[in-house]
N, CA, C and O of each residue as an XYZ file, in Angstrom:
708
protein
N       5.674     49.018    -71.131
C       6.394     47.955    -71.813
C       6.576     48.508    -73.452
O       5.705     49.224    -73.947
N       7.713     48.126    -74.173
C       8.193     48.900    -75.431
C       7.340     47.854    -76.157
O       6.859     46.904    -75.539
N       7.137     48.051    -77.600
C       7.172     47.423    -78.279
C       8.003     46.296    -78.695
O       9.221     46.431    -78.573
N       7.512     45.144    -79.195
C       8.465     43.806    -79.257
C       8.857     43.912    -80.913
O       8.157     44.428    -81.784
N      10.277     43.226    -81.092
C      11.009     43.200    -82.084
C      10.695     41.917    -82.348
O      10.360     41.050    -81.541
N      10.855     41.814    -83.856
C      10.538     40.781    -84.734
C      12.233     39.977    -84.418
O      13.033     40.703    -83.828
N      12.750     38.459    -84.830
C      14.051     38.223    -84.861
C      14.623     38.825    -85.988
O      15.830     39.025    -85.851
N      13.987     39.296    -87.414
C      14.959     39.854    -88.081
C      15.384     41.257    -87.335
O      16.520     41.695    -87.156
N      14.083     41.841    -86.947
C      14.693     43.594    -86.244
C      15.792     43.191    -85.203
O      16.851     43.814    -85.126
N      15.526     42.245    -84.499
C      16.648     42.173    -83.428
C      18.324     42.122    -84.225
O      19.342     42.789    -84.039
N      17.992     41.007    -85.147
C      19.260     40.693    -85.933
C      19.532     41.747    -86.654
O      20.671     41.585    -87.094
N      18.979     43.011    -87.108
C      19.458     44.298    -87.441
C      20.276     44.910    -86.801
O      21.405     45.249    -87.155
N      19.363     45.216    -85.091
C      19.808     46.172    -84.318
C      21.345     45.354    -83.768
O      22.302     46.110    -83.602
N      21.509     44.215    -83.562
C      22.763     43.257    -82.982
C      23.760     43.890    -84.208
O      24.654     44.643    -83.822
N      23.679     43.687    -85.307
C      24.362     43.667    -86.058
C      25.159     45.080    -86.247
O      26.386     45.157    -86.310
N      24.270     46.170    -86.325
C      24.589     47.644    -86.207
C      24.981     48.004    -85.165
O      25.772     48.932    -84.992
N      24.359     47.149    -84.113
C      24.822     48.231    -82.813
C      25.510     47.268    -81.760
O      26.081     47.772    -80.793
N      25.469     45.906    -81.921
C      26.430     45.148    -81.444
C      25.375     43.957    -80.365
O      24.310     44.334    -79.877
N      25.756     42.989    -80.223
C      24.737     41.768    -79.519
C      24.085     42.220    -77.925
O      23.211     41.594    -77.326
N      24.793     43.509    -77.440
C      24.108     43.466    -76.099
C      23.041     44.889    -76.277
O      22.677     45.715    -75.441
N      22.776     44.768    -77.572
C      21.665     46.231    -77.804
C      20.369     46.171    -77.198
O      19.686     47.048    -76.669
N      20.162     44.861    -77.401
C      18.497     44.794    -76.253
C      18.587     44.687    -74.839
O      17.732     45.101    -74.056
N      19.522     44.186    -74.570
C      19.943     44.357    -72.942
C      20.154     45.655    -72.715
O      19.208     46.106    -72.069
N      21.067     46.564    -72.983
C      21.136     47.914    -73.035
C      20.059     48.817    -73.236
O      19.979     49.884    -72.627
N      19.381     48.497    -73.916
C      17.995     49.141    -74.468
C      16.950     48.926    -73.866
O      15.953     49.589    -74.157
N      16.897     47.830    -72.752
C      15.883     47.345    -71.869
C      14.786     46.825    -72.465
O      13.688     47.125    -71.998
N      14.864     46.057    -73.466
C      13.366     45.402    -73.901
C      13.134     44.329    -73.417
O      13.929     43.418    -73.186
N      11.504     44.400    -73.151
C      11.341     43.172    -72.286
C      10.250     42.089    -72.599
O       9.382     41.521    -71.935
N      10.729     42.049    -74.065
C       9.729     40.888    -74.433
C      10.692     40.147    -75.896
O      11.217     40.802    -76.795
N      10.692     38.647    -75.754
C      11.269     38.641    -76.998
C      10.667     37.254    -77.501
O      10.302     36.362    -76.736
N      10.612     37.193    -78.895
C       9.760     36.221    -79.413
C      11.176     35.041    -79.837
O      12.325     35.324    -80.174
N      10.704     34.063    -79.703
C      11.532     32.952    -80.262
C      11.075     31.934    -81.018
O      10.436     31.112    -80.362
N      11.167     31.725    -82.038
C      10.815     30.307    -83.358
C      11.825     29.741    -82.917
O      12.925     30.218    -82.640
N      11.397     28.564    -82.840
C      12.340     27.225    -82.360
C      12.385     26.585    -83.631
O      11.531     26.340    -84.483
N      13.856     26.339    -83.511
C      14.465     25.635    -85.092
C      13.681     24.170    -85.514
O      14.355     23.160    -85.310
N      12.612     24.017    -85.959
C      12.194     22.843    -86.197
C      12.265     22.800    -87.753
O      11.649     23.548    -88.512
N      12.957     21.988    -88.035
C      13.559     21.949    -89.541
C      12.596     21.214    -90.395
O      12.953     20.089    -90.746
N      11.243     21.716    -90.863
C      10.361     20.931    -91.866
C      10.887     21.264    -93.215
O      11.325     22.359    -93.570
N      10.763     19.897    -94.103
C      11.341     19.891    -95.264
C      10.622     21.163    -96.523
O       9.423     21.437    -96.574
N      11.477     21.651    -97.245
C      10.714     22.868    -98.167
C      11.777     22.624    -99.139
O      12.889     22.141    -98.926
N      11.127     23.143   -100.544
C      11.693     23.289   -101.524
C      12.827     24.251   -101.857
O      13.256     25.057   -101.032
N      13.302     24.132   -103.115
C      14.450     25.268   -102.933
C      13.824     26.827   -102.972
O      12.800     27.197   -103.547
N      14.800     27.649   -102.149
C      14.427     28.868   -101.786
C      15.191     30.092   -102.703
O      16.367     29.953   -103.039
N      14.613     30.980   -102.972
C      15.772     31.951   -103.597
C      14.803     33.433   -102.722
O      13.660     33.888   -102.758
N      16.472     33.822   -101.802
C      16.063     35.235   -101.366
C      16.189     36.164   -102.323
O      17.081     36.341   -103.153
N      15.110     36.780   -102.092
C      15.196     38.250   -102.978
C      14.868     39.819   -101.461
O      13.858     39.969   -100.775
N      15.749     40.393   -101.458
C      15.644     41.036   -100.260
C      15.425     40.938    -99.007
O      14.903     41.847    -98.361
N      15.816     39.761    -98.483
C      15.866     39.355    -97.522
C      14.548     38.709    -97.193
O      14.171     38.530    -96.035
N      13.847     38.359    -98.290
C      12.401     37.384    -98.082
C      12.516     36.342    -98.968
O      12.696     36.453   -100.181
N      12.408     35.333    -98.340
C      12.470     33.985    -98.955
C      11.333     33.465    -99.692
O      10.172     33.526    -99.286
N      11.824     32.789   -101.136
C      10.467     33.096   -102.413
C      11.231     31.285   -102.737
O      12.392     31.010   -103.040
N       9.987     30.300   -102.509
C      10.047     29.298   -102.639
C      10.144     28.708   -104.160
O       9.247     29.302   -104.760
N      10.581     28.118   -104.772
C      10.884     28.007   -105.956
C       9.959     26.799   -106.702
O       9.099     26.971   -107.567
N      10.334     25.728   -106.195
C       9.481     24.529   -106.562
C       8.825     23.957   -105.629
O       9.373     23.900   -104.528
N       7.705     23.471   -105.766
C       6.960     22.368   -104.979
C       7.996     20.942   -104.730
O       8.547     20.467   -105.722
N       8.210     20.323   -103.396
C       8.626     19.209   -103.094
C       7.542     17.835   -103.241
O       7.956     16.690   -103.423
N       5.926     18.248   -103.108
C       4.786     17.225   -103.046
C       4.408     17.773   -104.365
O       4.598     18.812   -104.997
N       3.690     16.452   -104.545
C       3.264     16.496   -106.378
C       1.692     16.510   -105.811
O       1.368     16.344   -104.635
N       0.836     16.739   -106.888
C      -0.632     16.789   -106.748
C      -1.444     15.985   -105.896
O      -2.392     16.333   -105.193
N      -0.851     14.676   -106.088
C      -1.376     13.372   -105.172
C      -0.819     13.104   -103.710
O      -1.093     12.232   -102.885
N       0.167     14.297   -103.692
C       0.639     14.160   -102.149
C       1.285     12.695   -101.855
O       1.361     12.094   -100.783
N       1.742     12.301   -103.200
C       2.188     10.476   -102.482
C       3.841     10.864   -101.772
O       4.278      9.968   -101.050
N       4.738     12.103   -101.937
C       6.067     12.267   -101.514
C       5.773     12.489    -99.922
O       6.781     12.254    -99.256
N       4.755     12.845    -99.227
C       4.411     13.637    -98.118
C       4.847     12.234    -97.017
O       5.415     12.508    -95.961
N       4.585     10.995    -97.304
C       5.151      9.827    -96.051
C       6.711      9.985    -96.326
O       7.351     10.022    -95.275
N       7.346     10.069    -97.282
C       8.710      9.820    -97.353
C       9.594     11.200    -97.007
O      10.798     11.164    -97.262
N       9.048     12.357    -96.458
C       9.673     13.239    -96.462
C      10.514     13.225    -95.358
O       9.975     12.483    -94.537
N      11.576     13.667    -94.902
C      12.236     13.776    -93.276
C      11.869     14.701    -92.372
O      12.525     15.684    -92.027
N      10.508     14.271    -91.890
C      10.043     15.293    -90.929
C      10.720     15.304    -89.334
O      11.088     14.380    -88.609
N      10.704     16.648    -89.167
C      11.736     16.654    -87.621
C      10.987     16.171    -86.594
O       9.760     16.171    -86.493
N      12.096     15.613    -85.573
C      11.650     15.069    -84.604
C      11.355     15.999    -83.138
O      12.308     16.417    -82.480
N       9.936     16.257    -82.734
C       9.767     16.815    -81.877
C      10.393     17.185    -80.585
O      10.509     18.230    -79.946
N      10.827     15.704    -80.401
C      11.480     15.404    -78.944
C      13.050     15.829    -78.777
O      13.659     15.703    -77.714
N      13.647     16.377    -80.043
C      15.017     16.826    -80.371
C      15.164     18.142    -79.296
O      14.360     19.065    -79.165
N      16.162     17.978    -78.730
C      15.982     18.924    -77.358
C      16.670     19.976    -78.142
O      16.162     21.061    -77.858
N      17.597     20.093    -78.993
C      17.864     21.202    -80.022
C      16.617     22.222    -80.094
O      16.705     23.327    -79.558
N      15.843     21.952    -80.547
C      14.355     22.632    -80.795
C      14.250     23.791    -79.217
O      14.192     25.012    -79.358
N      14.246     23.321    -78.239
C      14.156     23.994    -77.240
C      15.667     24.866    -76.345
O      15.885     25.532    -75.332
N      16.202     24.451    -77.212
C      17.879     25.191    -76.674
C      17.575     26.815    -76.507
O      17.858     27.406    -75.465
N      16.918     27.521    -77.742
C      17.174     28.803    -77.477
C      16.180     29.430    -76.413
O      16.379     30.452    -75.755
N      15.044     28.585    -76.381
C      14.045     29.450    -75.372
C      14.960     29.119    -73.964
O      15.126     29.930    -73.053
N      15.291     28.290    -73.991
C      16.008     27.672    -72.190
C      17.059     28.608    -71.940
O      17.294     29.129    -70.849
N      17.832     28.840    -73.269
C      19.301     29.734    -73.114
C      18.546     31.127    -72.875
O      18.866     31.799    -71.895
N      17.803     31.459    -73.529
C      17.352     32.838    -73.485
C      16.887     33.324    -71.965
O      17.368     34.274    -71.348
N      15.727     32.347    -71.475
C      15.212     32.189    -69.933
C      16.329     32.342    -69.125
O      16.265     33.138    -68.188
N      17.517     31.599    -69.372
C      18.233     31.695    -68.522
C      19.235     32.654    -68.514
O      20.224     32.542    -67.791
N      19.068     33.522    -69.210
C      20.078     34.541    -69.343
C      19.344     35.796    -69.151
O      20.008     36.811    -68.942
N      18.097     35.864    -69.191
C      17.187     36.761    -69.003
C      15.984     36.691    -68.122
O      14.947     37.314    -68.353
N      16.162     35.953    -67.166
C      15.111     35.819    -66.104
C      13.793     36.752    -65.650
O      12.679     36.355    -65.307
N      14.275     38.070    -65.758
C      13.663     39.141    -65.742
C      12.793     39.518    -67.298
O      12.061     40.497    -67.446
N      13.020     38.730    -68.099
C      12.136     39.288    -69.324
C      11.214     37.793    -69.869
O      11.404     36.613    -69.573
N       9.966     38.565    -70.953
C       9.239     37.789    -70.844
C       9.399     37.130    -72.321
O       9.562     37.847    -73.309
N       9.343     35.748    -72.398
C       9.437     35.018    -73.364
C       7.883     34.706    -74.353
O       7.061     33.867    -73.986
N       7.738     35.413    -75.420
C       6.742     34.559    -76.223
C       7.329     33.525    -77.491
O       8.081     33.882    -78.398
N       6.799     32.243    -77.294
C       7.382     31.237    -77.792
C       6.335     30.859    -79.226
O       5.136     30.594    -79.134
N       7.090     30.911    -80.465
C       6.316     30.930    -81.571
C       6.108     29.667    -82.340
O       7.084     29.042    -82.755
N       4.554     29.148    -82.609
C       4.778     28.168    -83.257
C       4.179     28.717    -84.700
O       3.158     29.357    -84.950
N       5.380     28.131    -85.659
C       4.527     28.312    -87.181
C       3.368     27.139    -87.418
O       3.509     26.003    -86.966
N       2.359     27.505    -88.084
C       1.562     26.488    -88.434
C       1.758     26.368    -89.792
O       2.500     26.975    -90.565
N       0.420     24.872    -90.053
C       0.501     24.004    -90.937
C       0.809     24.841    -92.723
O       1.594     24.459    -93.590
N      -0.124     26.023    -92.754
C      -0.271     26.560    -94.168
C       1.084     27.348    -94.392
O       1.545     27.636    -95.497
N       1.644     27.649    -93.169
C       3.042     28.533    -93.870
C       4.222     27.532    -93.945
O       5.132     27.671    -94.763
N       4.161     26.488    -93.027
C       5.259     25.296    -93.438
C       4.728     24.721    -94.795
O       5.498     24.621    -95.750
N       3.419     24.344    -94.883
C       3.004     23.318    -95.942
C       3.481     24.535    -97.530
O       3.608     23.938    -98.600
N       3.649     25.748    -97.544
C       3.743     26.571    -98.425
C       5.442     26.307    -99.055
O       5.836     26.738   -100.139
N       6.172     25.599    -98.195
C       7.532     25.763    -98.603
C       7.908     24.302    -99.376
O       8.953     23.945    -99.921
N       6.507     23.555    -99.177
C       6.916     22.019    -99.628
C       5.560     21.944   -100.668
O       5.533     20.794   -101.108
N       4.654     22.579   -101.113
C       3.742     22.524   -101.920
C       3.484     23.478   -102.739
O       2.908     23.194   -103.789
N       3.898     25.016   -102.418
C       3.677     26.266   -103.033
C       1.790     26.762   -102.553
O       0.787     26.080   -102.342
N       2.085     28.405   -102.547
C       0.751     28.506   -102.273
C      -0.226     28.531   -103.441
O      -1.374     28.244   -103.101
N      -0.097     28.738   -104.423
C      -0.809     28.388   -105.769
C      -1.307     27.080   -105.425
O      -2.512     26.924   -105.229
N      -0.617     26.273   -105.349
C      -0.912     24.784   -105.145
C      -1.984     24.212   -104.370
O      -2.909     23.442   -104.629
N      -1.473     24.988   -103.051
C      -2.667     24.856   -102.169
C      -4.016     25.477   -102.312
O      -4.988     24.870   -101.862
N      -4.161     26.622   -102.892
C      -5.260     27.034   -103.215
C      -5.932     26.019   -104.100
O      -7.126     25.787   -103.908
N      -5.346     25.461   -104.947
C      -5.923     24.577   -105.911
C      -6.553     23.291   -105.084
O      -7.556     22.631   -105.358
N      -5.683     23.164   -104.048
C      -5.733     21.789   -103.448
C      -7.003     21.728   -102.579
O      -7.601     20.679   -102.342
N      -7.410     23.096   -102.068
C      -8.623     23.292   -101.150
C      -9.802     22.524   -101.818
O     -10.595     21.845   -101.167
N      -9.855     22.684   -103.163
C     -11.321     21.896   -104.444
C     -10.501     20.806   -104.861
O     -11.105     19.752   -104.662
N      -9.495     20.647   -105.305
C      -9.278     19.533   -106.428
C      -8.577     18.256   -105.465
O      -8.364     17.161   -105.987
N      -8.280     18.492   -104.161
C      -7.438     17.683   -103.412
C      -7.596     17.769   -101.857
O      -6.621     17.543   -101.141
N      -8.485     18.006   -101.472
C      -8.826     18.341   -100.046
C      -8.358     17.507    -99.032
O      -8.033     17.968    -97.938
N      -8.276     15.954    -99.381
C      -7.735     14.925    -98.790
C      -6.359     14.902    -98.380
O      -5.940     14.564    -97.273
N      -5.582     15.357    -99.535
C      -4.448     15.474    -99.589
C      -3.848     16.770    -98.603
O      -2.868     16.527    -97.899
N      -4.345     17.882    -98.581
C      -4.248     18.693    -97.993
C      -4.358     18.875    -96.490
O      -3.637     19.434    -95.663
N      -5.979     17.942    -96.387
C      -5.872     17.778    -94.647
C      -4.865     16.436    -94.285
O      -4.704     16.141    -93.101
N      -4.429     15.917    -94.987
C      -3.197     14.650    -94.630
C      -2.005     15.581    -94.106
O      -1.396     15.345    -93.063
N      -1.714     16.776    -95.035
C      -0.300     17.496    -95.041
C      -0.420     18.182    -93.882
O       0.556     18.240    -93.134
N      -1.568     18.783    -93.557
C      -1.930     19.916    -92.321
C      -1.899     19.091    -91.316
O      -1.351     19.591    -90.333
N      -2.377     17.719    -91.129
C      -2.153     17.149    -89.993
C      -1.003     16.715    -89.239
O      -0.724     16.807    -88.044
N      -0.139     16.000    -90.677
C       0.954     15.384    -90.265
C       1.995     16.886    -89.724
O       2.636     16.796    -88.676
N       2.040     18.111    -90.515
C       2.501     19.219    -89.801
C       1.881     19.507    -88.845
O       2.648     20.370    -88.416
N       1.165     19.484    -88.213
C       0.421     20.119    -86.942
C       0.814     19.187    -85.923
O       1.157     19.580    -84.808
N       0.771     17.557    -86.352
C       1.482     17.234    -85.167
C       2.655     17.065    -84.786
O       2.759     16.338    -83.798
N       3.770     17.550    -85.287
C       5.280     17.749    -85.097
C       4.642     18.936    -83.972
O       4.776     18.876    -82.750
N       3.866     20.093    -84.798
C       3.897     21.433    -84.309
C       3.573     21.359    -82.537
O       4.272     21.725    -81.592
N       2.206     20.721    -82.581
C       1.773     20.188    -81.503
C       2.295     19.391    -80.404
O       1.856     19.318    -79.256
N       3.359     18.768    -80.954
C       4.173     17.719    -80.015
C       4.936     18.981    -79.114
O       4.837     19.274    -77.922
N       5.651     19.523    -80.107
C       6.476     20.688    -79.886
C       5.998     21.708    -78.844
O       6.827     22.043    -77.998
N       4.907     22.186    -78.800
C       4.306     22.939    -78.031
C       4.062     22.246    -76.667
O       4.450     22.809    -75.643
N       3.316     20.820    -76.599
C       3.091     20.245    -75.736
C       4.473     19.990    -75.083
O       4.265     20.091    -73.874
N       5.692     19.730    -75.275
C       6.690     19.518    -74.686
C       7.317     20.896    -74.025
O       7.845     21.011    -72.919
N       7.119     21.822    -74.948
C       7.931     23.435    -74.368
C       6.759     23.333    -72.826
O       7.260     23.492    -71.713
N       5.530     23.115    -72.944
C       4.906     23.709    -71.960
C       5.084     22.740    -70.891
O       5.377     23.229    -69.800
N       4.969     21.429    -70.959
C       5.518     20.592    -69.938
C       6.924     20.591    -69.445
O       7.246     19.807    -68.553
N       7.730     21.370    -69.937
C       9.315     21.630    -69.593
C       8.912     22.695    -68.149
O       9.809     22.792    -67.312
N       8.131     23.149    -67.992
C       7.897     23.953    -66.766
C       8.568     25.345    -67.144
O       8.660     26.177    -66.241
N       9.095     25.692    -68.550
C       9.704     26.838    -68.558
C       8.878     28.112    -68.319
O       7.658     27.949    -68.342
N       9.400     29.517    -68.062
C       8.726     30.659    -67.777
C       8.303     31.295    -69.237
O       8.803     32.339    -69.657
N       7.201     30.442    -70.039
C       6.977     31.300    -71.169
C       5.748     32.139    -71.099
O       4.692     31.666    -70.679
N       5.847     33.246    -71.459
C       4.842     34.248    -71.266
C       3.782     34.172    -72.000
O       2.647     34.322    -71.547
N       4.070     33.914    -73.292
C       3.023     33.716    -74.499
C       3.479     32.946    -75.534
O       4.595     33.089    -76.033
N       2.510     31.977    -75.948
C       2.668     31.274    -76.849
C       1.875     32.001    -78.240
O       0.737     32.470    -78.235
N       2.404     31.969    -78.891
C       2.237     32.653    -80.637
C       1.904     31.666    -81.609
O       2.831     31.265    -82.312
N       0.842     31.226    -81.777
C       0.478     30.548    -83.506
C       0.254     31.490    -84.108
O      -0.484     32.459    -83.935
N       1.145     31.089    -85.091
C       1.253     32.315    -86.255
C       1.053     31.342    -88.024
O       1.453     30.180    -88.098
N       0.623     31.812    -88.849
C       0.354     31.301    -89.894
C       0.296     32.469    -90.940
O       0.206     33.622    -90.519
N       0.351     32.177    -92.500
C       0.138     32.906    -93.211
C      -1.097     32.583    -94.184
O      -1.223     31.867    -95.176
N      -1.984     33.459    -93.434
C      -3.304     33.254    -93.696
C      -3.956     34.647    -94.363
O      -5.021     34.597    -94.979
N      -3.243     35.839    -94.187
C      -4.001     36.781    -94.741
C      -3.000     37.798    -95.384
O      -1.846     37.435    -95.616
N      -3.339     38.812    -95.617
C      -2.401     39.944    -96.313
C      -2.590     41.162    -95.559
O      -3.150     41.094    -94.465
N      -2.184     42.276    -96.020
C      -2.623     43.618    -95.290
C      -3.920     43.635    -95.722
O      -4.625     44.176    -94.870
N      -4.725     43.166    -96.970
C      -6.024     43.587    -97.564
C      -7.222     42.514    -96.984
O      -8.275     42.887    -96.466
N      -6.929     41.497    -97.134
C      -7.637     40.457    -96.984
C      -7.171     39.097    -96.478
O      -5.997     38.853    -96.201
N      -8.156     38.249    -96.380
C      -7.619     36.815    -96.071
C      -7.173     35.907    -97.424
O      -7.811     35.990    -98.474
N      -6.084     35.095    -97.277
C      -5.874     34.699    -98.511
C      -6.478     33.177    -98.542
O      -5.961     32.422    -99.366
N      -7.516     32.666    -97.725
C      -8.254     31.575    -97.648
C      -9.794     32.044    -96.931
O     -10.011     32.628    -95.869
N     -10.475     31.672    -97.686
C     -12.072     31.816    -97.158
C     -12.149     31.578    -95.709
O     -11.148     30.973    -95.326
N     -12.997     31.843    -94.755
C     -13.361     31.693    -93.320
C     -13.740     29.643    -93.393
O     -13.315     28.741    -92.670
N     -14.686     29.612    -94.591
C     -14.872     27.893    -94.559
C     -13.671     27.328    -94.639
O     -13.411     26.388    -93.888
N     -12.786     27.773    -95.504
C     -11.507     26.739    -95.536
C     -10.809     26.978    -94.382
O     -10.080     25.992    -94.268
N     -10.588     27.792    -93.363
C     -10.040     27.918    -92.410
C     -10.435     27.324    -91.554
O      -9.678     26.661    -90.845
N     -11.651     27.378    -91.372
C     -12.436     26.473    -90.327
C     -12.146     24.951    -90.786
O     -11.510     24.192    -90.055
N     -12.629     24.572    -91.986
C     -12.194     23.137    -92.347
C     -10.761     22.549    -92.060
O     -10.624     21.388    -91.673
N      -9.526     23.539    -92.300
C      -8.129     22.832    -92.859
C      -7.217     23.225    -91.641
O      -6.297     22.536    -91.201
N      -7.589     24.336    -91.212
C      -6.553     24.844    -90.012
C      -7.162     25.039    -89.058
O      -6.492     24.524    -88.163
N      -8.183     25.536    -88.562
C      -8.587     25.793    -86.962
C      -8.814     24.426    -86.455
O      -8.173     24.243    -85.421
N      -9.420     23.530    -86.781
C      -9.499     22.461    -86.143
C      -7.688     22.135    -85.099
O      -7.550     21.131    -84.401
């Protein structure tokens, strides 16, 4: 089996060599990140990397319940996986679920989240729970559909190349449950 490509790598090769590049070169695994539109603050792109500029949730998290959270039952969320499997029945599909800390980064910013672990754990718990309730429902839905999903990949921004961004205790308390 060849190594998998990220969606950005796939887009690069499709742009450079044409939309049939993956089929022509027989890649056998595709990752799909379902289009779940969680709210986020303004973004500035630098070298194709999004940088969130300002939070949309304040220190007391009072805006959390007013934000337009996505509907996990929206059929559009599942269309990319369905279309890929229909067009590529002999290929493997990894269904990616982006987890709460990465999503919350776009709402609260990472530096604020670090402080919230100590200054406002209740607000952080509430936000993580609300985000995860949508993501968990998407995961339940895709598994209930009976699609030929080869793997589920839960991903979150919890470490750098050198170390964890959050302590193991913080991960155990906020993310892993």
